[in-house]
Amino acid sequence: MNNALLAPIKCGDCPIRHRAVCARCDDDELTQLESMKTYRTFAAGDVVLWRGEPLEFVASVVSGVASLSKTMEDGRTQMVGLLLPSDFIGRPGRTEIEFDVTATTEITLCCFSRLPFEKLVDRTPHVAQRLMELALDELDAARDWMLLLGRKTAREKIATFIEMLTRRAQLDQSGSVEALDLPLTRDQIANYLGLTLETVSRQFSALKKDGIIDFSDRRHFVVNDLAALHEETGDDADGGILS
Amino acid sequence: MNNALLAPIKCGDCPIRHRAVCARCDDDELTQLESMKTYRTFAAGDVVLWRGEPLEFVASVVSGVASLSKTMEDGRTQMVGLLLPSDFIGRPGRTEIEFDVTATTEITLCCFSRLPFEKLVDRTPHVAQRLMELALDELDAARDWMLLLGRKTAREKIATFIEMLTRRAQLDQSGSVEALDLPLTRDQIANYLGLTLETVSRQFSALKKDGIIDFSDRRHFVVNDLAALHEETGDDADGGILS
DNA sequence: CGTGAGATTGACTATATTCAACCCTAGTGG
DNA sequence: CCACTAGGGTTGAATATAGTCAATCTCACG
């Protein structure tokens, strides 16, 4: 594995302190975690974990984006999840995973050796509860994605994807946002949305021609009309969560 | 809700005793659950829970099949899960669900009022652990389904679906199996696989013409050649689990 | 300045959808 | 007892959407 080890920052100063698996920990529990953790960074494109490989560590994403993907024998691949800061890799009681984990941008992980971490989970309900919440959130996201993959048109898929990135950016840095970063290549977006990269490119061009979005650059876009964008997603009038 | 209440059977005699949320419970915990539970039955087609409706109870499926589905404004629908005996409905800490739950066959549920059940979960780690396992199993299943929805052809989808039903039947009644039951209509299968009902029908006919399966009846089929069927699924040579 | 990975665009094609007609079978009522 | 009906299923023909193949473009980087 071509990754680098870093000196971890203190949990108290950690940007994902309030959202990660440690969100509900008290000071004592945090001290235990602090003594177990190591940081690792991976470059964009590096594989973090291979499907079926024995899991040596579990981890939280501190910064960057990683993807979970499944590949068929003939090379067709489908992303089955995106890991953003505060998301967790690995599960108690599982010694391997059913998909590959790849860094799509440079990422930093806060890693814990699997066995000591599992022991900690057994005696700290705060961690077990938070792990459960994270798993259920992933399940909800997976089900939304199943609707997208099974029933949405290419245009709706792209609009949904852009809206998701926009919503997430609003959460992170609440306030006015200029150009947003596209953390995936066209090919990766295609694998996420169950499309080909050509179709992704064509739909981006179409949304741009219709004045809904603009690209300052291949990797940066702005949404000109959020309401019009939402119209294209095929979702409910207010999307469940009024923005 | 047009459902009937039944006298529950004893947990000790329950067919899903060893697989449901109560799988790891000791006698004492079982007694507590026993005192809380009620049985309800629903006819095929009945809606068990509507999306967004406040959750009054959580439940285990005792017998029959239920589906989880999401519907778009214009009527396109996608099943996002199938609930088979021992599967669980509802989650601790959630007061509503993001999808409709419908009985696809007649079903019997073992129901618990939500609040008392949640209190029980807090004090019985056996139940919390099992709930976690069930959630993670669902997450794995959801991810397999994402690959199917995003990347498989119609023929591969149908073959995968039939193989899944066959595998499950082998687990249930281990031994030689004759005609298997198709618990869904063509329309429901289409909604499960992200296809139209016409395409489902055509692919069934094609697999039959190729001698891989046979229909004794619209709702009952036999697999003539399990290996040939697996070839059509697009999955690995041994499907991970050698059958 | 040259190179190559990523992206765009066009032309053509394939797969699954749509629309439509027709078939089966179980259940109902005359 | 049988004809009728309705819901579910099958099949065909035409169509649309996204995929494939291929040429070209852009831009960051050596």
Coordinates of C-alpha atoms (C1' of nucleotides) in Angstrom, one line a residue:
Chain A
M1 CA 0.0 0.0 0.0
N2 CA 1.5 3.3 -1.1
N3 CA 0.3 5.5 1.7
A4 CA 2.0 7.8 4.1
L5 CA 1.7 8.0 7.9
L6 CA 1.2 11.4 9.5
A7 CA 1.2 12.7 13.1
P8 CA -2.5 12.9 14.1
I9 CA -4.0 16.1 15.3
K10 CA -5.7 16.2 18.6
C11 CA -9.3 14.9 18.7
G12 CA -10.4 18.2 20.3
D13 CA -9.3 20.1 17.3
C14 CA -10.5 17.5 14.7
P15 CA -12.8 18.9 12.0
I16 CA -15.0 15.8 12.1
R17 CA -15.2 15.6 15.9
H18 CA -18.9 16.2 16.0
R19 CA -20.0 14.0 13.2
A20 CA -17.7 10.9 13.1
V21 CA -17.9 7.7 15.0
C22 CA -16.6 9.5 18.0
A23 CA -19.3 12.2 17.9
R24 CA -20.9 11.1 21.2
C25 CA -17.8 10.2 23.1
D26 CA -17.0 11.9 26.4
D27 CA -13.5 13.0 27.3
D28 CA -12.5 9.7 28.8
E29 CA -13.6 7.7 25.7
L30 CA -11.9 10.3 23.5
T31 CA -8.6 9.7 25.3
Q32 CA -8.9 6.0 24.7
L33 CA -9.5 6.6 21.0
E34 CA -6.7 9.1 20.9
S35 CA -4.2 6.6 22.1
M36 CA -5.2 4.1 19.4
K37 CA -5.3 6.2 16.3
T38 CA -2.9 6.8 13.5
Y39 CA -3.3 9.0 10.4
R40 CA -2.7 7.8 6.9
T41 CA -3.0 9.7 3.7
F42 CA -3.6 8.3 0.2
A43 CA -3.1 10.0 -3.1
A44 CA -6.0 10.4 -5.6
G45 CA -6.4 7.1 -7.4
D46 CA -4.8 4.9 -4.7
V47 CA -6.8 1.8 -3.6
V48 CA -7.3 2.0 0.2
L49 CA -8.8 -1.5 0.5
W50 CA -9.4 -4.4 -1.9
R51 CA -12.6 -6.4 -1.8
G52 CA -12.1 -9.6 0.1
E53 CA -8.7 -8.5 1.6
P54 CA -8.6 -9.1 5.4
L55 CA -9.4 -5.9 7.2
E56 CA -6.5 -4.8 9.4
F57 CA -7.9 -1.5 10.4
V58 CA -11.1 0.5 10.4
A59 CA -11.1 4.3 9.9
S60 CA -12.9 7.6 9.7
V61 CA -12.4 9.9 6.7
V62 CA -10.9 13.1 8.0
S63 CA -10.6 14.9 4.6
G64 CA -11.0 14.1 1.0
V65 CA -13.3 11.7 -0.8
A66 CA -13.2 8.0 -1.2
S67 CA -15.5 5.7 -3.2
L68 CA -16.8 2.2 -2.7
S69 CA -17.2 0.2 -5.9
K70 CA -18.0 -3.2 -7.2
T71 CA -16.6 -4.6 -10.5
M72 CA -18.0 -7.3 -12.7
E73 CA -15.8 -9.9 -14.4
D74 CA -15.9 -8.0 -17.7
G75 CA -14.9 -4.7 -16.2
R76 CA -18.3 -3.0 -15.8
T77 CA -18.1 -1.2 -12.5
Q78 CA -20.7 0.5 -10.2
M79 CA -19.9 2.8 -7.3
V80 CA -22.0 1.8 -4.3
G81 CA -21.2 4.6 -2.0
L82 CA -19.2 7.8 -1.6
L83 CA -17.3 8.4 1.6
L84 CA -17.0 12.0 2.6
P85 CA -15.4 13.5 5.7
S86 CA -16.8 11.9 8.9
D87 CA -17.9 8.7 7.1
F88 CA -16.6 5.4 8.5
I89 CA -14.9 2.5 6.8
G90 CA -15.3 -1.1 8.2
R91 CA -17.8 -2.8 10.5
P92 CA -17.7 -4.5 13.8
G93 CA -17.7 -8.2 13.4
R94 CA -16.7 -8.1 9.7
T95 CA -13.2 -9.2 8.7
E96 CA -13.5 -8.3 5.1
I97 CA -15.5 -6.0 2.8
E98 CA -17.6 -6.7 -0.3
F99 CA -16.3 -3.8 -2.4
D100 CA -13.1 -1.9 -3.2
V101 CA -12.4 1.4 -1.4
T102 CA -10.5 3.9 -3.6
A103 CA -9.3 7.4 -2.9
T104 CA -10.9 9.7 -5.5
T105 CA -9.1 12.8 -4.2
E106 CA -6.2 12.9 -1.8
I107 CA -7.6 11.7 1.5
T108 CA -6.6 11.5 5.1
L109 CA -7.9 8.7 7.3
C110 CA -8.0 8.4 11.0
C111 CA -7.2 4.7 11.5
F112 CA -7.8 2.3 14.3
S113 CA -6.5 -1.3 14.4
R114 CA -9.6 -3.5 14.0
L115 CA -9.4 -5.8 17.0
P116 CA -8.7 -3.1 19.7
F117 CA -11.4 -1.0 18.2
E118 CA -13.9 -3.8 18.3
K119 CA -13.1 -4.3 22.0
L120 CA -13.7 -0.6 22.6
V121 CA -17.0 -0.8 20.8
D122 CA -18.1 -3.6 23.1
R123 CA -17.6 -1.6 26.2
T124 CA -18.6 1.9 25.0
P125 CA -22.3 2.1 24.0
H126 CA -21.7 5.7 22.7
V127 CA -19.5 4.3 19.9
A128 CA -21.8 1.4 19.2
Q129 CA -24.8 3.7 18.9
R130 CA -23.1 6.1 16.7
L131 CA -21.9 3.3 14.4
M132 CA -25.5 2.1 14.2
E133 CA -26.7 5.6 13.2
L134 CA -24.0 5.9 10.5
A135 CA -25.0 2.5 9.1
L136 CA -28.6 3.5 9.0
D137 CA -27.8 6.7 7.3
E138 CA -25.8 4.8 4.7
L139 CA -28.8 2.5 4.2
D140 CA -31.1 5.4 3.5
A141 CA -28.6 6.8 1.1
A142 CA -28.2 3.4 -0.6
R143 CA -32.0 3.2 -1.1
D144 CA -32.3 6.7 -2.5
W145 CA -29.5 5.7 -4.9
M146 CA -31.4 2.5 -5.9
L147 CA -34.3 4.7 -7.0
L148 CA -31.9 6.8 -9.0
L149 CA -30.2 3.8 -10.7
G150 CA -33.4 1.9 -11.4
R151 CA -35.7 4.6 -12.6
K152 CA -34.2 8.0 -13.3
T153 CA -33.2 9.2 -16.8
A154 CA -29.7 10.3 -17.5
R155 CA -30.7 14.0 -17.2
E156 CA -32.4 13.3 -13.8
K157 CA -29.4 11.4 -12.6
I158 CA -27.0 14.2 -13.4
A159 CA -29.3 16.9 -11.9
T160 CA -29.6 14.8 -8.7
F161 CA -25.9 14.4 -8.5
I162 CA -25.2 18.1 -8.9
E163 CA -27.9 19.0 -6.4
M164 CA -26.4 16.6 -3.9
L165 CA -23.0 18.2 -4.2
T166 CA -24.6 21.6 -3.8
R167 CA -26.5 20.7 -0.7
R168 CA -23.5 19.2 0.8
A169 CA -21.4 22.3 0.1
Q170 CA -24.1 24.4 1.7
L171 CA -23.9 22.3 4.9
D172 CA -20.1 22.4 5.1
Q173 CA -19.5 26.1 4.6
S174 CA -22.9 27.6 5.3
G175 CA -23.0 30.9 3.5
S176 CA -22.7 32.0 0.0
V177 CA -20.8 29.6 -2.2
E178 CA -19.1 30.4 -5.5
A179 CA -17.6 27.7 -7.7
L180 CA -18.1 24.2 -6.4
D181 CA -15.6 21.4 -6.7
L182 CA -16.4 18.3 -8.7
P183 CA -14.5 15.6 -6.7
L184 CA -14.8 13.0 -9.5
T185 CA -13.7 12.6 -13.1
R186 CA -16.4 12.1 -15.8
D187 CA -15.6 8.4 -15.7
Q188 CA -16.1 8.2 -12.0
I189 CA -19.3 10.1 -12.1
A190 CA -20.5 7.7 -14.8
N191 CA -19.7 4.8 -12.5
Y192 CA -21.5 6.4 -9.7
L193 CA -24.7 7.1 -11.7
G194 CA -24.8 3.9 -13.8
L195 CA -24.1 5.8 -17.1
T196 CA -21.2 6.0 -19.6
L197 CA -18.8 8.9 -19.4
E198 CA -20.0 10.1 -22.8
T199 CA -23.6 10.4 -21.5
V200 CA -22.4 12.3 -18.5
S201 CA -20.5 14.7 -20.6
R202 CA -23.5 15.2 -22.9
Q203 CA -25.9 15.9 -20.0
F204 CA -23.5 18.4 -18.4
S205 CA -23.4 20.2 -21.8
A206 CA -27.2 20.1 -22.0
L207 CA -27.7 21.6 -18.5
K208 CA -25.1 24.2 -19.4
K209 CA -26.8 25.0 -22.7
D210 CA -30.1 25.4 -20.8
G211 CA -28.5 27.9 -18.5
I212 CA -29.0 25.9 -15.3
I213 CA -25.3 25.4 -14.5
D214 CA -22.0 26.8 -15.8
F215 CA -18.5 25.4 -15.8
S216 CA -15.6 27.7 -14.9
D217 CA -13.4 24.8 -15.6
R218 CA -13.7 21.0 -16.0
R219 CA -13.7 20.5 -12.3
H220 CA -15.6 23.5 -11.1
F221 CA -19.2 24.5 -11.6
V222 CA -21.8 27.0 -10.4
V223 CA -25.5 26.5 -10.2
N224 CA -27.3 29.4 -11.7
D225 CA -30.8 28.3 -10.8
L226 CA -31.3 25.9 -8.0
A227 CA -35.0 25.7 -8.4
A228 CA -34.7 24.9 -12.1
L229 CA -32.0 22.3 -11.2
H230 CA -34.4 20.7 -8.7
E231 CA -37.1 20.5 -11.3
E232 CA -34.8 18.3 -13.4
T233 CA -34.1 15.8 -10.6
G234 CA -37.6 14.2 -10.8
D235 CA -37.9 14.5 -7.0
D236 CA -40.7 15.9 -5.0
A237 CA -41.5 19.6 -5.1
D238 CA -39.5 20.4 -1.9
G239 CA -37.2 17.4 -1.9
G240 CA -38.3 16.4 1.6
I241 CA -35.9 18.9 3.1
L242 CA -36.7 22.5 2.2
S243 CA -33.4 24.2 1.4
Chain B
M1 CA -55.4 -0.3 8.1
N2 CA -57.2 -3.4 7.0
N3 CA -55.4 -6.0 9.0
A4 CA -56.3 -8.6 11.5
L5 CA -55.0 -9.4 14.9
L6 CA -54.1 -12.9 15.8
A7 CA -53.1 -14.7 19.0
P8 CA -49.3 -15.0 18.8
I9 CA -47.5 -18.3 19.1
K10 CA -44.9 -18.9 21.7
C11 CA -41.4 -17.5 21.0
G12 CA -40.0 -21.0 21.7
D13 CA -42.0 -22.4 18.8
C14 CA -41.5 -19.5 16.4
P15 CA -40.1 -20.4 13.0
I16 CA -37.9 -17.4 12.9
R17 CA -36.6 -17.7 16.5
H18 CA -33.0 -18.2 15.5
R19 CA -32.8 -15.6 12.7
A20 CA -34.9 -12.6 13.7
V21 CA -34.1 -9.7 16.0
C22 CA -34.5 -12.0 19.0
A23 CA -32.0 -14.5 17.7
R24 CA -29.5 -13.9 20.5
C25 CA -31.9 -13.4 23.4
D26 CA -31.8 -15.5 26.5
D27 CA -34.9 -16.9 28.2
D28 CA -35.3 -13.8 30.3
E29 CA -35.1 -11.4 27.4
L30 CA -37.5 -13.6 25.4
T31 CA -40.0 -13.4 28.2
Q32 CA -39.9 -9.6 28.0
L33 CA -40.4 -9.7 24.3
E34 CA -43.2 -12.2 24.6
S35 CA -45.2 -9.9 26.8
M36 CA -44.9 -7.0 24.4
K37 CA -45.7 -8.7 21.2
T38 CA -48.9 -8.9 19.1
Y39 CA -49.4 -10.6 15.7
R40 CA -51.0 -8.9 12.7
T41 CA -51.8 -10.3 9.3
F42 CA -52.1 -8.4 6.1
A43 CA -53.6 -9.6 2.8
A44 CA -51.6 -9.5 -0.4
G45 CA -51.6 -6.0 -1.7
D46 CA -52.3 -4.3 1.6
V47 CA -50.1 -1.4 2.6
V48 CA -48.4 -2.1 5.9
L49 CA -46.8 1.4 6.4
W50 CA -46.9 4.5 4.3
R51 CA -43.8 6.6 3.8
G52 CA -43.6 9.5 6.2
E53 CA -46.4 8.2 8.5
P54 CA -45.5 8.2 12.2
L55 CA -44.2 4.7 13.2
E56 CA -46.4 3.2 15.9
F57 CA -44.8 -0.2 15.9
V58 CA -41.8 -2.1 14.7
A59 CA -42.0 -5.7 13.6
S60 CA -40.4 -8.9 12.4
V61 CA -41.8 -10.7 9.4
V62 CA -43.0 -14.2 10.6
S63 CA -44.3 -15.5 7.3
G64 CA -45.0 -14.1 3.8
V65 CA -43.2 -11.4 1.8
A66 CA -43.3 -7.7 2.0
S67 CA -41.7 -5.0 -0.2
L68 CA -40.1 -1.6 0.5
S69 CA -40.7 0.8 -2.4
K70 CA -40.2 4.4 -3.4
T71 CA -42.5 6.2 -5.8
M72 CA -41.7 9.3 -7.9
E73 CA -44.3 12.0 -8.6
D74 CA -45.1 10.7 -12.0
G75 CA -45.7 7.2 -10.8
R76 CA -42.4 5.5 -11.5
T77 CA -41.7 3.2 -8.7
Q78 CA -38.6 1.3 -7.5
M79 CA -38.5 -1.5 -4.9
V80 CA -35.6 -0.9 -2.6
G81 CA -35.9 -4.1 -0.6
L82 CA -37.7 -7.3 -0.1
L83 CA -38.6 -8.4 3.4
L84 CA -38.6 -12.1 3.9
P85 CA -39.4 -14.1 7.1
S86 CA -37.1 -12.9 10.0
D87 CA -36.5 -9.5 8.4
F88 CA -37.2 -6.5 10.6
I89 CA -39.3 -3.3 9.9
G90 CA -38.4 -0.1 11.7
R91 CA -35.3 1.3 13.3
P92 CA -34.4 2.5 16.8
G93 CA -34.4 6.3 16.9
R94 CA -36.5 6.7 13.8
T95 CA -40.1 7.8 14.0
E96 CA -40.8 7.5 10.3
I97 CA -39.6 5.6 7.3
E98 CA -38.6 6.8 3.8
F99 CA -40.5 4.2 1.8
D100 CA -43.8 2.4 1.7
V101 CA -44.1 -1.1 3.0
T102 CA -46.5 -3.3 1.2
A103 CA -47.5 -7.0 1.6
T104 CA -46.8 -8.8 -1.7
T105 CA -48.2 -12.0 -0.4
E106 CA -50.3 -12.6 2.7
I107 CA -48.0 -11.9 5.7
T108 CA -47.9 -12.3 9.4
L109 CA -46.0 -9.8 11.5
C110 CA -44.8 -10.0 15.0
C111 CA -45.3 -6.4 16.2
F112 CA -43.9 -4.4 19.1
S113 CA -44.9 -0.9 20.1
R114 CA -42.1 1.4 19.2
L115 CA -41.4 3.2 22.4
P116 CA -41.3 0.1 24.7
F117 CA -39.2 -1.7 22.2
E118 CA -36.7 1.1 22.0
K119 CA -36.4 1.1 25.8
L120 CA -35.8 -2.6 25.6
V121 CA -33.1 -2.2 23.0
D122 CA -31.3 0.3 25.3
R123 CA -30.9 -2.2 28.1
T124 CA -30.4 -5.4 26.1
P125 CA -27.2 -5.4 24.1
H126 CA -28.2 -8.8 22.5
V127 CA -31.1 -7.1 20.7
A128 CA -29.0 -4.0 19.8
Q129 CA -26.3 -6.2 18.4
R130 CA -28.6 -8.3 16.3
L131 CA -30.3 -5.2 15.0
M132 CA -26.9 -3.9 13.9
E133 CA -26.2 -7.2 12.1
L134 CA -29.6 -7.1 10.4
A135 CA -28.9 -3.5 9.2
L136 CA -25.5 -4.4 7.9
D137 CA -26.9 -7.4 6.0
E138 CA -29.5 -5.1 4.4
L139 CA -26.7 -2.7 3.5
D140 CA -24.8 -5.5 1.8
A141 CA -27.9 -6.5 -0.1
A142 CA -28.7 -2.9 -1.1
R143 CA -25.2 -2.6 -2.5
D144 CA -25.5 -5.8 -4.5
W145 CA -28.7 -4.5 -5.8
M146 CA -27.1 -1.2 -6.8
L147 CA -24.7 -3.1 -9.1
L148 CA -27.6 -4.9 -10.6
L149 CA -29.7 -1.8 -11.2
G150 CA -26.8 0.3 -12.5
R151 CA -24.9 -2.1 -14.7
K152 CA -26.7 -5.4 -15.4
T153 CA -28.7 -6.1 -18.6
A154 CA -32.3 -7.2 -18.5
R155 CA -31.3 -10.9 -19.0
E156 CA -28.7 -10.7 -16.2
K157 CA -31.2 -9.0 -13.9
I158 CA -33.8 -11.7 -14.4
A159 CA -31.2 -14.5 -14.0
T160 CA -29.9 -12.9 -10.8
F161 CA -33.5 -12.6 -9.5
I162 CA -34.3 -16.3 -10.2
E163 CA -31.0 -17.4 -8.7
M164 CA -31.7 -15.4 -5.6
L165 CA -35.1 -17.1 -5.2
T166 CA -33.6 -20.5 -5.8
R167 CA -30.8 -20.0 -3.2
R168 CA -33.2 -18.8 -0.6
A169 CA -35.5 -21.8 -1.2
Q170 CA -32.5 -24.1 -0.8
L171 CA -31.7 -22.4 2.6
D172 CA -35.3 -22.7 3.8
Q173 CA -36.1 -26.2 3.0
S174 CA -32.7 -27.8 2.5
G175 CA -33.1 -30.8 0.3
S176 CA -34.4 -31.3 -3.2
V177 CA -36.9 -28.7 -4.4
E178 CA -39.4 -29.1 -7.1
A179 CA -41.4 -26.1 -8.4
L180 CA -40.5 -22.8 -6.7
D181 CA -43.0 -20.1 -5.9
L182 CA -42.7 -16.7 -7.6
P183 CA -43.9 -14.4 -4.8
L184 CA -44.3 -11.3 -7.0
T185 CA -46.4 -10.4 -10.1
R186 CA -44.5 -9.5 -13.3
D187 CA -45.2 -5.9 -12.5
Q188 CA -43.7 -6.2 -9.1
I189 CA -40.7 -8.0 -10.4
A190 CA -40.3 -5.2 -12.9
N191 CA -40.3 -2.6 -10.1
Y192 CA -37.8 -4.7 -8.2
L193 CA -35.4 -5.0 -11.1
G194 CA -35.7 -1.5 -12.6
L195 CA -37.4 -2.8 -15.8
T196 CA -40.9 -2.8 -17.4
L197 CA -43.2 -5.7 -17.0
E198 CA -43.0 -6.4 -20.7
T199 CA -39.3 -6.8 -20.6
V200 CA -39.6 -9.1 -17.6
S201 CA -42.1 -11.2 -19.5
R202 CA -39.8 -11.4 -22.6
Q203 CA -36.8 -12.4 -20.6
F204 CA -38.7 -15.1 -18.8
S205 CA -39.8 -16.4 -22.2
A206 CA -36.2 -16.2 -23.5
L207 CA -34.7 -18.2 -20.6
K208 CA -37.5 -20.7 -21.0
K209 CA -36.8 -21.0 -24.8
D210 CA -33.1 -21.6 -24.0
G211 CA -34.1 -24.5 -21.7
I212 CA -32.7 -22.9 -18.5
I213 CA -35.9 -22.6 -16.7
D214 CA -39.5 -23.9 -17.1
F215 CA -42.8 -22.6 -15.9
S216 CA -45.4 -25.1 -14.7
D217 CA -47.7 -22.2 -14.2
R218 CA -47.4 -18.4 -14.2
R219 CA -46.4 -18.4 -10.6
H220 CA -44.3 -21.5 -10.4
F221 CA -41.0 -22.4 -12.1
V222 CA -38.2 -24.9 -12.0
V223 CA -34.5 -24.3 -12.8
N224 CA -33.3 -27.0 -15.2
D225 CA -29.7 -26.0 -15.2
L226 CA -28.4 -24.0 -12.2
A227 CA -24.9 -23.6 -13.7
A228 CA -26.3 -22.2 -16.9
L229 CA -28.5 -19.9 -15.0
H230 CA -25.5 -18.6 -13.0
E231 CA -23.6 -18.0 -16.3
E232 CA -26.4 -15.6 -17.2
T233 CA -26.2 -13.5 -14.0
G234 CA -22.9 -11.8 -14.9
D235 CA -21.5 -12.6 -11.5
D236 CA -18.3 -14.3 -10.6
A237 CA -17.6 -17.9 -11.4
D238 CA -18.6 -19.2 -8.0
G239 CA -20.7 -16.3 -6.9
G240 CA -18.7 -15.8 -3.7
I241 CA -20.6 -18.6 -2.0
L242 CA -20.1 -21.9 -3.7
S243 CA -23.5 -23.5 -3.8
Chain C
dC1 C1' 6.8 22.6 -27.0
dG2 C1' 5.2 18.0 -27.0
dT3 C1' 2.7 14.6 -24.6
dG4 C1' -1.1 12.2 -22.6
dA5 C1' -5.1 11.9 -19.7
dG6 C1' -9.4 13.6 -19.4
dA7 C1' -13.3 15.6 -21.8
dT8 C1' -16.3 16.8 -25.7
dT9 C1' -18.9 15.9 -29.7
dG10 C1' -20.8 13.4 -33.7
dA11 C1' -22.7 9.3 -36.1
dC12 C1' -24.5 5.1 -35.7
dT13 C1' -26.4 1.2 -33.1
dA14 C1' -28.4 -1.7 -29.6
dT15 C1' -31.3 -2.4 -25.8
dA16 C1' -35.1 -1.7 -23.4
dT17 C1' -39.5 1.1 -23.5
dT18 C1' -43.9 2.3 -25.3
dC19 C1' -48.1 1.4 -27.3
dA20 C1' -51.2 -1.9 -28.6
dA21 C1' -53.4 -6.3 -29.6
dC22 C1' -54.4 -10.5 -27.8
dC23 C1' -54.3 -14.6 -24.6
dC24 C1' -55.1 -17.2 -20.2
dT25 C1' -57.3 -18.5 -16.2
dA26 C1' -59.8 -18.1 -12.0
dG27 C1' -63.9 -16.5 -10.2
dT28 C1' -68.8 -14.8 -10.7
dG29 C1' -73.4 -14.6 -11.8
dG30 C1' -77.0 -15.7 -15.0
Chain D
dC1 C1' -73.1 -25.4 -16.1
dC2 C1' -71.2 -22.3 -18.9
dA3 C1' -70.4 -17.6 -20.6
dC4 C1' -68.5 -13.5 -19.2
dT5 C1' -65.3 -10.6 -17.0
dA6 C1' -61.2 -8.8 -15.1
dG7 C1' -56.6 -9.0 -13.8
dG8 C1' -52.4 -10.6 -15.0
dG9 C1' -49.5 -12.1 -18.7
dT10 C1' -47.6 -12.6 -23.5
dT11 C1' -46.2 -11.1 -27.9
dG12 C1' -45.3 -7.9 -31.8
dA13 C1' -44.0 -3.4 -34.0
dA14 C1' -42.3 1.0 -33.7
dT15 C1' -39.6 4.2 -31.0
dA16 C1' -36.5 6.5 -27.8
dT17 C1' -32.8 6.6 -24.8
dA18 C1' -28.4 5.7 -23.7
dG19 C1' -24.4 3.0 -25.4
dT20 C1' -20.6 2.3 -28.7
dC21 C1' -17.1 3.6 -31.6
dA22 C1' -14.3 7.2 -33.2
dA23 C1' -12.4 11.7 -34.1
dT24 C1' -11.1 15.9 -32.1
dC25 C1' -10.2 19.2 -28.3
dT26 C1' -8.1 21.1 -24.0
dC27 C1' -5.0 21.7 -20.7
dA28 C1' -1.7 20.5 -17.1
dC29 C1' 2.8 18.9 -16.8
dG30 C1' 7.2 17.2 -18.0

